[in-house]
Amino acid sequence: MAYDWEKGFVLDFDKETGLSKTAVSTKRLLSQMQGMFADSVAEAELIAKGDPLVYEFYEIGAPEHPGDVAAGASITYPGKVGEEYFMTKGHFHTILDTAEVYYTLSGQGYMLVENPEGDWEAYALEPGKMVYVPKRYAHRSINTGDTPLVTFFAFRGDAGHDYGTIETKGYRKLIVERDGKPTIIDNPKWK
Ligand code: MN
C-alpha cells in the first residue's frame, strides 16, 4: 500500500498478533542476530534446528523529516536462547537526541534502555501501558512471557537507526530466566 504522508492514511495492526493485513513486516531470524545472545552454543543449536523467527516489525518508510512520525507495530516472539529470553537487536537513534514511545498491546516483557554513559533501566511492558524511551537511550524489547509481545511505537521520522553500536558492544545488562523468573544480570560479553 502507498502511504500518503501529505494527506494522511489509515493502517491496521492486530491487537493480539500485531500483524497488519496491508503492511509488510521486516523479519529477524536468529541467524540474523548471531553473536547477540550470551550463550553462543545454544544460539548455534537453535539456528541448526530451524532458525526461529525472533521478532518482526513494521518499517513503513516515513519521510526522513523532523515533522513526520515513523510508527508501527513490533512483535517479539516467545522463546529463549539458553537462559536468555528472545529480544530485539536494540538500537540507538542515529539522531541520538530523539525519543520514542511504545504502547503494549499484548504480551509481557521489558524494555531495556541504556545511554552511552552507562545509565540503564528495565521498564515493564504490559498491555495498556506506555513506556517513554527518552532521547539518548538505546532500547530493546525482551519477551519474558509465553505469547507474542506486541507493542505499538512512534518516533520522529528522521531519527534513523544505529544498530552497529549494540551489535559491536552489546548491552551492559541482560534479562535471563533464573529460578523461573526474569532476572537482570551483567552481560559477560559487554565490551
Ligand atoms: Mn527506536
Coordinates of N, CA and C and ligand atoms in Angstrom, one line a residue:
M1 N 0.8 -1.2 0.0 CA 0.0 0.0 0.0 C 0.9 1.2 0.0
A2 N 0.4 2.3 -0.6 CA 1.1 3.6 -0.7 C 0.6 4.4 0.5
Y3 N 1.6 5.0 1.2 CA 1.2 5.9 2.3 C 1.3 7.3 1.9
D4 N 0.2 8.1 2.1 CA 0.2 9.5 1.7 C 0.6 10.3 2.9
W5 N 1.9 10.7 2.9 CA 2.4 11.4 4.1 C 2.0 12.9 4.1
E6 N 1.4 13.3 3.0 CA 0.9 14.7 3.0 C -0.6 14.8 3.3
K7 N -1.4 13.8 2.9 CA -2.8 13.8 3.1 C -3.3 13.0 4.3
G8 N -2.5 12.0 4.7 CA -2.8 11.1 5.8 C -3.3 9.7 5.3
F9 N -3.3 8.8 6.2 CA -3.7 7.4 5.8 C -4.1 6.6 7.1
V10 N -4.7 5.4 6.9 CA -5.1 4.6 8.0 C -4.4 3.2 7.7
L11 N -3.9 2.6 8.8 CA -3.1 1.4 8.7 C -3.6 0.5 9.9
D12 N -3.7 -0.8 9.6 CA -4.2 -1.8 10.6 C -3.1 -2.6 11.3
F13 N -3.1 -2.7 12.6 CA -2.3 -3.7 13.3 C -3.2 -4.4 14.3
D14 N -3.1 -5.7 14.2 CA -4.0 -6.6 15.1 C -3.5 -6.4 16.6
K15 N -4.5 -6.3 17.5 CA -4.2 -6.1 18.9 C -3.5 -7.3 19.5
E16 N -3.8 -8.5 19.1 CA -3.3 -9.7 19.7 C -1.9 -10.1 19.0
T17 N -1.9 -10.1 17.7 CA -0.7 -10.6 17.0 C 0.2 -9.4 16.5
G18 N -0.3 -8.2 16.5 CA 0.5 -7.1 15.9 C 0.6 -7.1 14.4
L19 N 0.1 -8.1 13.8 CA 0.3 -8.3 12.3 C -0.7 -7.4 11.6
S20 N -0.2 -6.8 10.4 CA -1.0 -6.0 9.6 C -1.5 -6.8 8.4
K21 N -2.7 -6.5 7.9 CA -3.2 -7.2 6.7 C -2.7 -6.5 5.5
T22 N -2.2 -5.3 5.6 CA -1.8 -4.5 4.5 C -0.3 -4.2 4.4
A23 N 0.3 -3.9 5.5 CA 1.7 -3.6 5.5 C 2.6 -4.9 5.5
V24 N 3.8 -4.7 5.1 CA 4.8 -5.9 5.1 C 5.8 -5.7 6.2
S25 N 6.0 -6.7 7.0 CA 6.9 -6.6 8.1 C 8.4 -7.0 7.7
T26 N 9.3 -6.5 8.5 CA 10.7 -6.9 8.4 C 10.9 -8.0 9.4
K27 N 11.5 -9.1 9.0 CA 11.6 -10.3 9.9 C 13.1 -10.5 10.4
R28 N 13.2 -10.8 11.6 CA 14.6 -11.1 12.1 C 14.7 -12.5 12.6
L29 N 15.3 -13.4 11.9 CA 15.6 -14.7 12.3 C 16.8 -14.7 13.2
L30 N 16.9 -15.8 14.0 CA 18.0 -15.9 15.0 C 19.4 -15.8 14.2
S31 N 19.5 -16.4 13.0 CA 20.7 -16.3 12.3 C 21.1 -14.9 11.9
Q32 N 20.2 -14.0 11.9 CA 20.5 -12.6 11.6 C 20.9 -11.8 12.8
M33 N 21.0 -12.5 14.0 CA 21.4 -11.9 15.2 C 22.6 -12.6 15.8
Q34 N 23.3 -13.3 15.0 CA 24.4 -14.1 15.6 C 25.4 -13.3 16.4
G35 N 25.7 -13.9 17.6 CA 26.6 -13.2 18.5 C 25.9 -12.3 19.5
M36 N 24.6 -12.0 19.3 CA 24.0 -11.1 20.2 C 23.5 -11.7 21.5
F37 N 23.3 -13.0 21.5 CA 22.9 -13.7 22.7 C 24.2 -14.2 23.4
A38 N 24.1 -14.3 24.7 CA 25.3 -14.6 25.5 C 25.7 -16.1 25.3
D39 N 24.8 -17.0 25.1 CA 25.1 -18.4 25.0 C 25.2 -18.8 23.6
S40 N 26.5 -18.7 23.0 CA 26.7 -18.9 21.6 C 26.5 -20.4 21.2
V41 N 26.6 -21.3 22.1 CA 26.4 -22.7 21.8 C 24.9 -23.0 21.6
A42 N 24.1 -22.5 22.6 CA 22.7 -22.6 22.4 C 22.2 -21.9 21.2
E43 N 22.8 -20.7 20.9 CA 22.4 -20.0 19.7 C 22.6 -20.8 18.4
A44 N 23.8 -21.4 18.3 CA 24.1 -22.2 17.1 C 23.2 -23.4 17.0
E45 N 22.9 -24.1 18.1 CA 22.0 -25.2 18.1 C 20.6 -24.9 17.6
L46 N 20.1 -23.7 18.1 CA 18.8 -23.3 17.7 C 18.7 -22.9 16.2
I47 N 19.8 -22.3 15.7 CA 19.9 -22.0 14.3 C 19.9 -23.3 13.4
A48 N 20.7 -24.2 13.9 CA 20.8 -25.5 13.2 C 19.5 -26.3 13.2
K49 N 18.7 -26.1 14.3 CA 17.4 -26.9 14.4 C 16.2 -26.2 13.7
G50 N 16.5 -25.1 13.0 CA 15.4 -24.5 12.2 C 15.3 -23.0 12.2
D51 N 16.3 -22.3 12.9 CA 16.5 -20.9 12.8 C 15.2 -20.1 13.1
P52 N 14.7 -20.0 14.3 CA 13.4 -19.4 14.7 C 13.4 -17.9 14.3
L53 N 12.1 -17.5 14.0 CA 11.8 -16.1 13.9 C 11.8 -15.5 15.3
V54 N 12.7 -14.6 15.6 CA 12.8 -14.0 16.9 C 11.8 -12.8 17.0
Y55 N 11.9 -11.9 16.0 CA 10.9 -10.8 16.1 C 10.7 -10.3 14.7
E56 N 9.6 -9.4 14.6 CA 9.4 -8.7 13.3 C 8.8 -7.4 13.6
F57 N 8.9 -6.5 12.7 CA 8.4 -5.1 13.0 C 8.0 -4.4 11.6
Y58 N 7.3 -3.4 11.7 CA 6.8 -2.7 10.6 C 7.6 -1.4 10.4
E59 N 8.2 -1.3 9.2 CA 9.0 -0.1 8.9 C 8.3 0.5 7.7
I60 N 7.5 1.5 7.9 CA 6.6 1.9 6.8 C 7.2 3.1 6.0
G61 N 8.5 3.4 6.2 CA 9.1 4.3 5.3 C 8.7 5.7 5.5
A62 N 8.6 6.2 6.8 CA 8.3 7.6 7.0 C 9.4 8.5 6.4
P63 N 9.0 9.6 5.8 CA 10.0 10.5 5.3 C 11.0 10.9 6.4
E64 N 12.3 11.0 6.0 CA 13.3 11.4 6.9 C 13.2 12.9 7.1
H65 N 12.2 13.3 7.9 CA 11.9 14.7 8.1 C 11.4 14.9 9.5
P66 N 11.9 15.9 10.2 CA 11.6 16.0 11.6 C 10.2 16.2 11.9
G67 N 9.4 16.7 11.0 CA 8.0 16.9 11.2 C 7.1 15.7 10.9
D68 N 7.7 14.6 10.4 CA 6.9 13.4 10.2 C 7.1 12.4 11.3
V69 N 6.2 11.4 11.5 CA 6.3 10.5 12.6 C 6.4 9.1 12.0
A70 N 7.4 8.3 12.4 CA 7.5 6.9 12.0 C 6.8 6.1 13.1
A71 N 5.9 5.2 12.7 CA 5.2 4.4 13.7 C 4.9 3.1 13.1
G72 N 4.6 2.1 14.0 CA 4.2 0.8 13.6 C 4.1 -0.2 14.7
A73 N 4.1 -1.5 14.4 CA 4.0 -2.5 15.5 C 5.3 -3.3 15.5
S74 N 5.7 -3.7 16.7 CA 6.8 -4.6 16.9 C 6.3 -5.9 17.6
I75 N 6.8 -7.0 17.1 CA 6.3 -8.3 17.6 C 7.5 -9.1 18.0
T76 N 7.7 -9.3 19.3 CA 8.9 -10.2 19.7 C 8.2 -11.5 20.2
Y77 N 8.7 -12.6 19.6 CA 8.1 -13.9 19.9 C 8.6 -14.5 21.1
P78 N 7.9 -15.4 21.8 CA 8.3 -16.1 23.0 C 9.4 -17.1 22.7
G79 N 10.4 -17.2 23.6 CA 11.4 -18.2 23.4 C 12.6 -17.8 24.2
K80 N 13.6 -18.7 24.2 CA 14.9 -18.4 24.9 C 16.1 -19.0 24.1
V81 N 17.2 -18.3 24.2 CA 18.5 -18.9 23.8 C 19.2 -19.2 25.0
G82 N 19.3 -20.5 25.4 CA 19.9 -20.8 26.7 C 18.9 -20.3 27.7
E83 N 19.4 -19.5 28.6 CA 18.5 -18.9 29.7 C 18.1 -17.5 29.3
E84 N 18.5 -17.0 28.2 CA 18.2 -15.6 27.8 C 17.0 -15.5 26.9
Y85 N 16.0 -14.6 27.3 CA 14.8 -14.5 26.6 C 15.0 -13.9 25.2
F86 N 14.1 -14.3 24.3 CA 14.1 -13.7 22.9 C 14.0 -12.2 23.1
M87 N 14.7 -11.4 22.2 CA 14.7 -10.0 22.3 C 14.9 -9.4 20.9
T88 N 14.8 -8.1 20.8 CA 15.1 -7.4 19.6 C 16.6 -7.1 19.6
K89 N 17.2 -6.7 18.5 CA 18.6 -6.3 18.5 C 18.8 -5.1 19.4
G90 N 17.9 -4.2 19.3 CA 18.1 -3.0 20.1 C 18.9 -2.0 19.3
H91 N 18.7 -0.7 19.5 CA 19.4 0.3 18.7 C 19.4 1.7 19.5
F92 N 20.4 2.5 19.1 CA 20.3 3.9 19.4 C 19.6 4.5 18.1
H93 N 19.1 5.7 18.3 CA 18.7 6.5 17.1 C 20.0 7.2 16.6
T94 N 20.1 7.3 15.2 CA 21.2 8.0 14.6 C 21.2 9.4 15.1
I95 N 20.1 10.1 15.1 CA 20.0 11.4 15.8 C 19.7 11.0 17.3
L96 N 20.8 11.0 18.0 CA 20.7 10.5 19.4 C 19.7 11.2 20.3
D97 N 19.5 12.4 20.0 CA 18.6 13.3 20.8 C 17.1 13.1 20.4
T98 N 16.7 11.9 20.1 CA 15.3 11.7 19.7 C 14.7 10.6 20.5
A99 N 13.5 10.8 21.1 CA 12.9 9.8 21.9 C 11.9 9.0 21.1
E100 N 11.2 8.1 21.9 CA 10.3 7.2 21.2 C 9.3 6.7 22.3
V101 N 8.0 6.4 21.8 CA 7.1 5.8 22.8 C 6.7 4.4 22.3
Y102 N 6.4 3.6 23.3 CA 6.0 2.2 23.0 C 4.7 1.9 23.8
Y103 N 3.7 1.5 23.2 CA 2.4 1.2 23.9 C 2.2 -0.3 23.7
T104 N 2.1 -1.0 24.8 CA 2.0 -2.5 24.7 C 0.5 -2.9 24.5
L105 N 0.4 -3.7 23.4 CA -1.0 -4.2 23.0 C -1.2 -5.6 23.6
S106 N -0.2 -6.4 23.6 CA -0.4 -7.8 24.3 C 1.0 -8.4 24.6
G107 N 0.9 -9.3 25.5 CA 2.2 -10.0 25.9 C 2.8 -9.4 27.2
Q108 N 4.0 -9.8 27.5 CA 4.6 -9.5 28.7 C 6.1 -9.4 28.5
G109 N 6.7 -8.4 29.0 CA 8.2 -8.3 28.9 C 8.8 -7.0 29.4
Y110 N 9.9 -6.7 28.9 CA 10.6 -5.5 29.4 C 11.2 -4.7 28.2
M111 N 11.3 -3.4 28.4 CA 12.0 -2.5 27.5 C 13.3 -2.2 28.3
L112 N 14.4 -2.7 27.8 CA 15.7 -2.4 28.4 C 16.4 -1.2 27.7
V113 N 16.7 -0.2 28.5 CA 17.3 1.0 27.9 C 18.6 1.3 28.5
E114 N 19.5 1.9 27.8 CA 20.8 2.3 28.3 C 21.4 3.5 27.5
N115 N 22.0 4.4 28.2 CA 22.6 5.5 27.4 C 24.1 5.4 27.3
P116 N 24.8 6.2 26.5 CA 26.2 6.0 26.3 C 27.0 6.1 27.6
E117 N 26.5 6.8 28.6 CA 27.2 7.0 29.8 C 27.0 5.8 30.7
G118 N 26.2 4.9 30.4 CA 26.0 3.6 31.2 C 24.8 3.6 32.1
D119 N 24.0 4.7 32.1 CA 22.8 4.6 32.9 C 21.8 3.7 32.2
W120 N 21.1 2.8 32.9 CA 20.2 1.9 32.3 C 18.9 1.7 33.1
E121 N 17.9 1.2 32.5 CA 16.7 0.9 33.2 C 15.9 -0.2 32.5
A122 N 15.2 -1.0 33.2 CA 14.3 -2.0 32.6 C 12.9 -1.7 32.9
Y123 N 12.1 -1.2 32.0 CA 10.7 -0.9 32.2 C 9.8 -2.0 31.8
A124 N 8.8 -2.4 32.6 CA 7.9 -3.4 32.3 C 7.0 -3.0 31.1
L125 N 6.9 -4.0 30.2 CA 6.0 -3.8 29.1 C 4.7 -4.6 29.4
E126 N 3.6 -3.9 29.6 CA 2.4 -4.6 30.0 C 1.2 -4.0 29.2
P127 N 0.3 -4.9 28.8 CA -0.8 -4.3 28.0 C -1.5 -3.2 28.6
G128 N -1.8 -2.1 27.8 CA -2.5 -1.0 28.4 C -1.5 0.1 28.9
K129 N -0.2 -0.2 28.9 CA 0.7 0.8 29.4 C 1.7 1.3 28.4
M130 N 2.1 2.6 28.5 CA 3.0 3.2 27.6 C 4.4 3.3 28.3
V131 N 5.4 3.0 27.5 CA 6.8 3.3 28.0 C 7.3 4.5 27.2
Y132 N 7.9 5.5 27.9 CA 8.5 6.6 27.2 C 10.0 6.3 27.2
V133 N 10.6 6.1 26.0 CA 12.1 5.9 25.9 C 12.7 7.3 25.7
P134 N 13.4 7.8 26.6 CA 13.9 9.2 26.4 C 15.0 9.3 25.4
K135 N 15.2 10.5 24.9 CA 16.3 10.7 23.9 C 17.6 10.2 24.5
R136 N 18.5 9.8 23.7 CA 19.9 9.3 24.0 C 20.0 7.9 24.6
Y137 N 18.8 7.2 24.7 CA 18.8 5.9 25.3 C 18.6 4.8 24.2
A138 N 19.5 3.8 24.1 CA 19.3 2.7 23.3 C 18.1 1.9 23.9
H139 N 17.4 1.1 23.0 CA 16.2 0.4 23.5 C 16.0 -0.9 22.8
R140 N 15.6 -1.9 23.6 CA 15.4 -3.3 23.2 C 14.3 -3.9 23.9
S141 N 13.4 -4.6 23.1 CA 12.2 -5.3 23.7 C 12.6 -6.7 24.0
I142 N 12.2 -7.2 25.2 CA 12.5 -8.5 25.6 C 11.2 -9.2 26.0
N143 N 10.9 -10.4 25.5 CA 9.7 -11.1 25.8 C 10.0 -12.1 26.9
T144 N 9.4 -11.9 28.0 CA 9.6 -12.8 29.2 C 8.4 -13.7 29.4
G145 N 7.4 -13.6 28.5 CA 6.1 -14.4 28.6 C 6.1 -15.5 27.6
D146 N 4.9 -16.1 27.5 CA 4.8 -17.3 26.6 C 3.9 -17.0 25.4
T147 N 3.6 -15.7 25.2 CA 2.8 -15.3 24.0 C 3.6 -14.2 23.3
P148 N 3.2 -13.8 22.1 CA 4.0 -12.7 21.4 C 3.9 -11.4 22.2
L149 N 5.0 -10.7 22.3 CA 5.0 -9.4 22.9 C 4.8 -8.4 21.8
V150 N 3.6 -7.7 21.9 CA 3.2 -6.8 20.8 C 3.2 -5.4 21.3
T151 N 3.9 -4.5 20.6 CA 3.9 -3.1 21.0 C 3.7 -2.2 19.8
F152 N 3.1 -1.0 20.0 CA 3.0 0.0 19.0 C 4.0 1.1 19.4
F153 N 4.7 1.5 18.4 CA 5.8 2.5 18.6 C 5.6 3.8 17.7
A154 N 6.1 4.9 18.1 CA 6.2 6.1 17.3 C 7.4 6.9 17.7
F155 N 8.0 7.5 16.7 CA 9.2 8.3 16.9 C 9.4 9.3 15.7
R156 N 10.3 10.2 15.9 CA 10.5 11.3 14.8 C 11.0 10.7 13.5
G157 N 10.4 11.1 12.4 CA 10.6 10.5 11.1 C 12.1 10.4 10.7
D158 N 12.9 11.3 11.1 CA 14.3 11.4 10.6 C 15.3 10.8 11.6
A159 N 14.8 10.2 12.7 CA 15.7 9.8 13.8 C 16.7 8.8 13.3
G160 N 16.3 7.9 12.5 CA 17.3 6.9 12.0 C 17.7 5.8 13.0
H161 N 18.3 4.7 12.6 CA 18.6 3.6 13.4 C 20.1 3.3 13.4
D162 N 20.7 3.3 14.6 CA 22.1 2.9 14.7 C 22.1 1.5 15.4
Y163 N 22.2 0.4 14.6 CA 22.2 -0.9 15.2 C 23.7 -1.3 15.5
G164 N 24.6 -0.7 14.8 CA 26.0 -1.1 14.9 C 26.6 -1.1 16.3
T165 N 26.3 0.0 17.0 CA 26.9 0.2 18.3 C 26.5 -1.0 19.2
I166 N 25.3 -1.4 19.2 CA 24.8 -2.5 20.1 C 25.4 -3.9 19.5
E167 N 25.4 -4.0 18.2 CA 25.9 -5.3 17.6 C 27.4 -5.5 18.0
T168 N 28.1 -4.4 18.1 CA 29.5 -4.4 18.4 C 29.8 -4.6 19.9
K169 N 29.1 -3.7 20.7 CA 29.4 -3.6 22.1 C 28.5 -4.5 23.0
G170 N 27.3 -4.7 22.5 CA 26.3 -5.3 23.3 C 25.7 -4.4 24.3
Y171 N 24.8 -4.9 25.1 CA 24.2 -4.1 26.2 C 25.0 -4.5 27.5
R172 N 24.9 -3.5 28.4 CA 25.6 -3.8 29.7 C 24.8 -4.9 30.5
K173 N 23.5 -4.9 30.3 CA 22.7 -5.8 31.1 C 22.0 -6.8 30.2
L174 N 21.6 -8.0 30.7 CA 20.8 -9.0 30.0 C 19.7 -9.4 30.9
I175 N 18.6 -9.9 30.3 CA 17.5 -10.4 31.1 C 17.4 -11.9 30.8
V176 N 17.6 -12.7 31.8 CA 17.6 -14.1 31.7 C 16.6 -14.8 32.7
E177 N 16.3 -16.0 32.5 CA 15.4 -16.7 33.4 C 16.2 -17.4 34.4
R178 N 16.0 -17.1 35.7 CA 16.7 -17.8 36.8 C 15.6 -18.2 37.8
D179 N 15.6 -19.4 38.2 CA 14.5 -19.9 39.1 C 13.1 -19.6 38.6
G180 N 13.0 -19.7 37.3 CA 11.7 -19.5 36.6 C 11.2 -18.0 36.5
K181 N 12.1 -17.1 36.9 CA 11.8 -15.7 36.9 C 12.7 -14.8 36.1
P182 N 12.2 -13.7 35.5 CA 13.1 -12.8 34.8 C 14.1 -12.2 35.8
T183 N 15.4 -12.2 35.4 CA 16.4 -11.7 36.3 C 17.4 -10.9 35.5
I184 N 17.8 -9.7 36.0 CA 18.7 -8.9 35.3 C 20.1 -9.2 35.7
I185 N 21.0 -9.5 34.8 CA 22.4 -9.8 35.1 C 23.3 -8.9 34.3
D186 N 24.6 -8.9 34.7 CA 25.6 -8.2 33.8 C 25.9 -9.0 32.6
N187 N 26.1 -8.4 31.5 CA 26.4 -9.1 30.2 C 27.9 -9.5 30.2
P188 N 28.1 -10.8 30.2 CA 29.5 -11.2 30.3 C 30.3 -10.9 29.0
K189 N 29.6 -10.6 27.9 CA 30.2 -10.3 26.6 C 30.4 -8.8 26.4
W190 N 29.9 -8.0 27.4 CA 29.9 -6.5 27.1 C 31.3 -6.0 26.9
K191 N 31.5 -5.2 25.9 CA 32.8 -4.6 25.6 C 32.8 -3.1 26.0
Ligands
MN1 MN 13.8 3.4 18.2

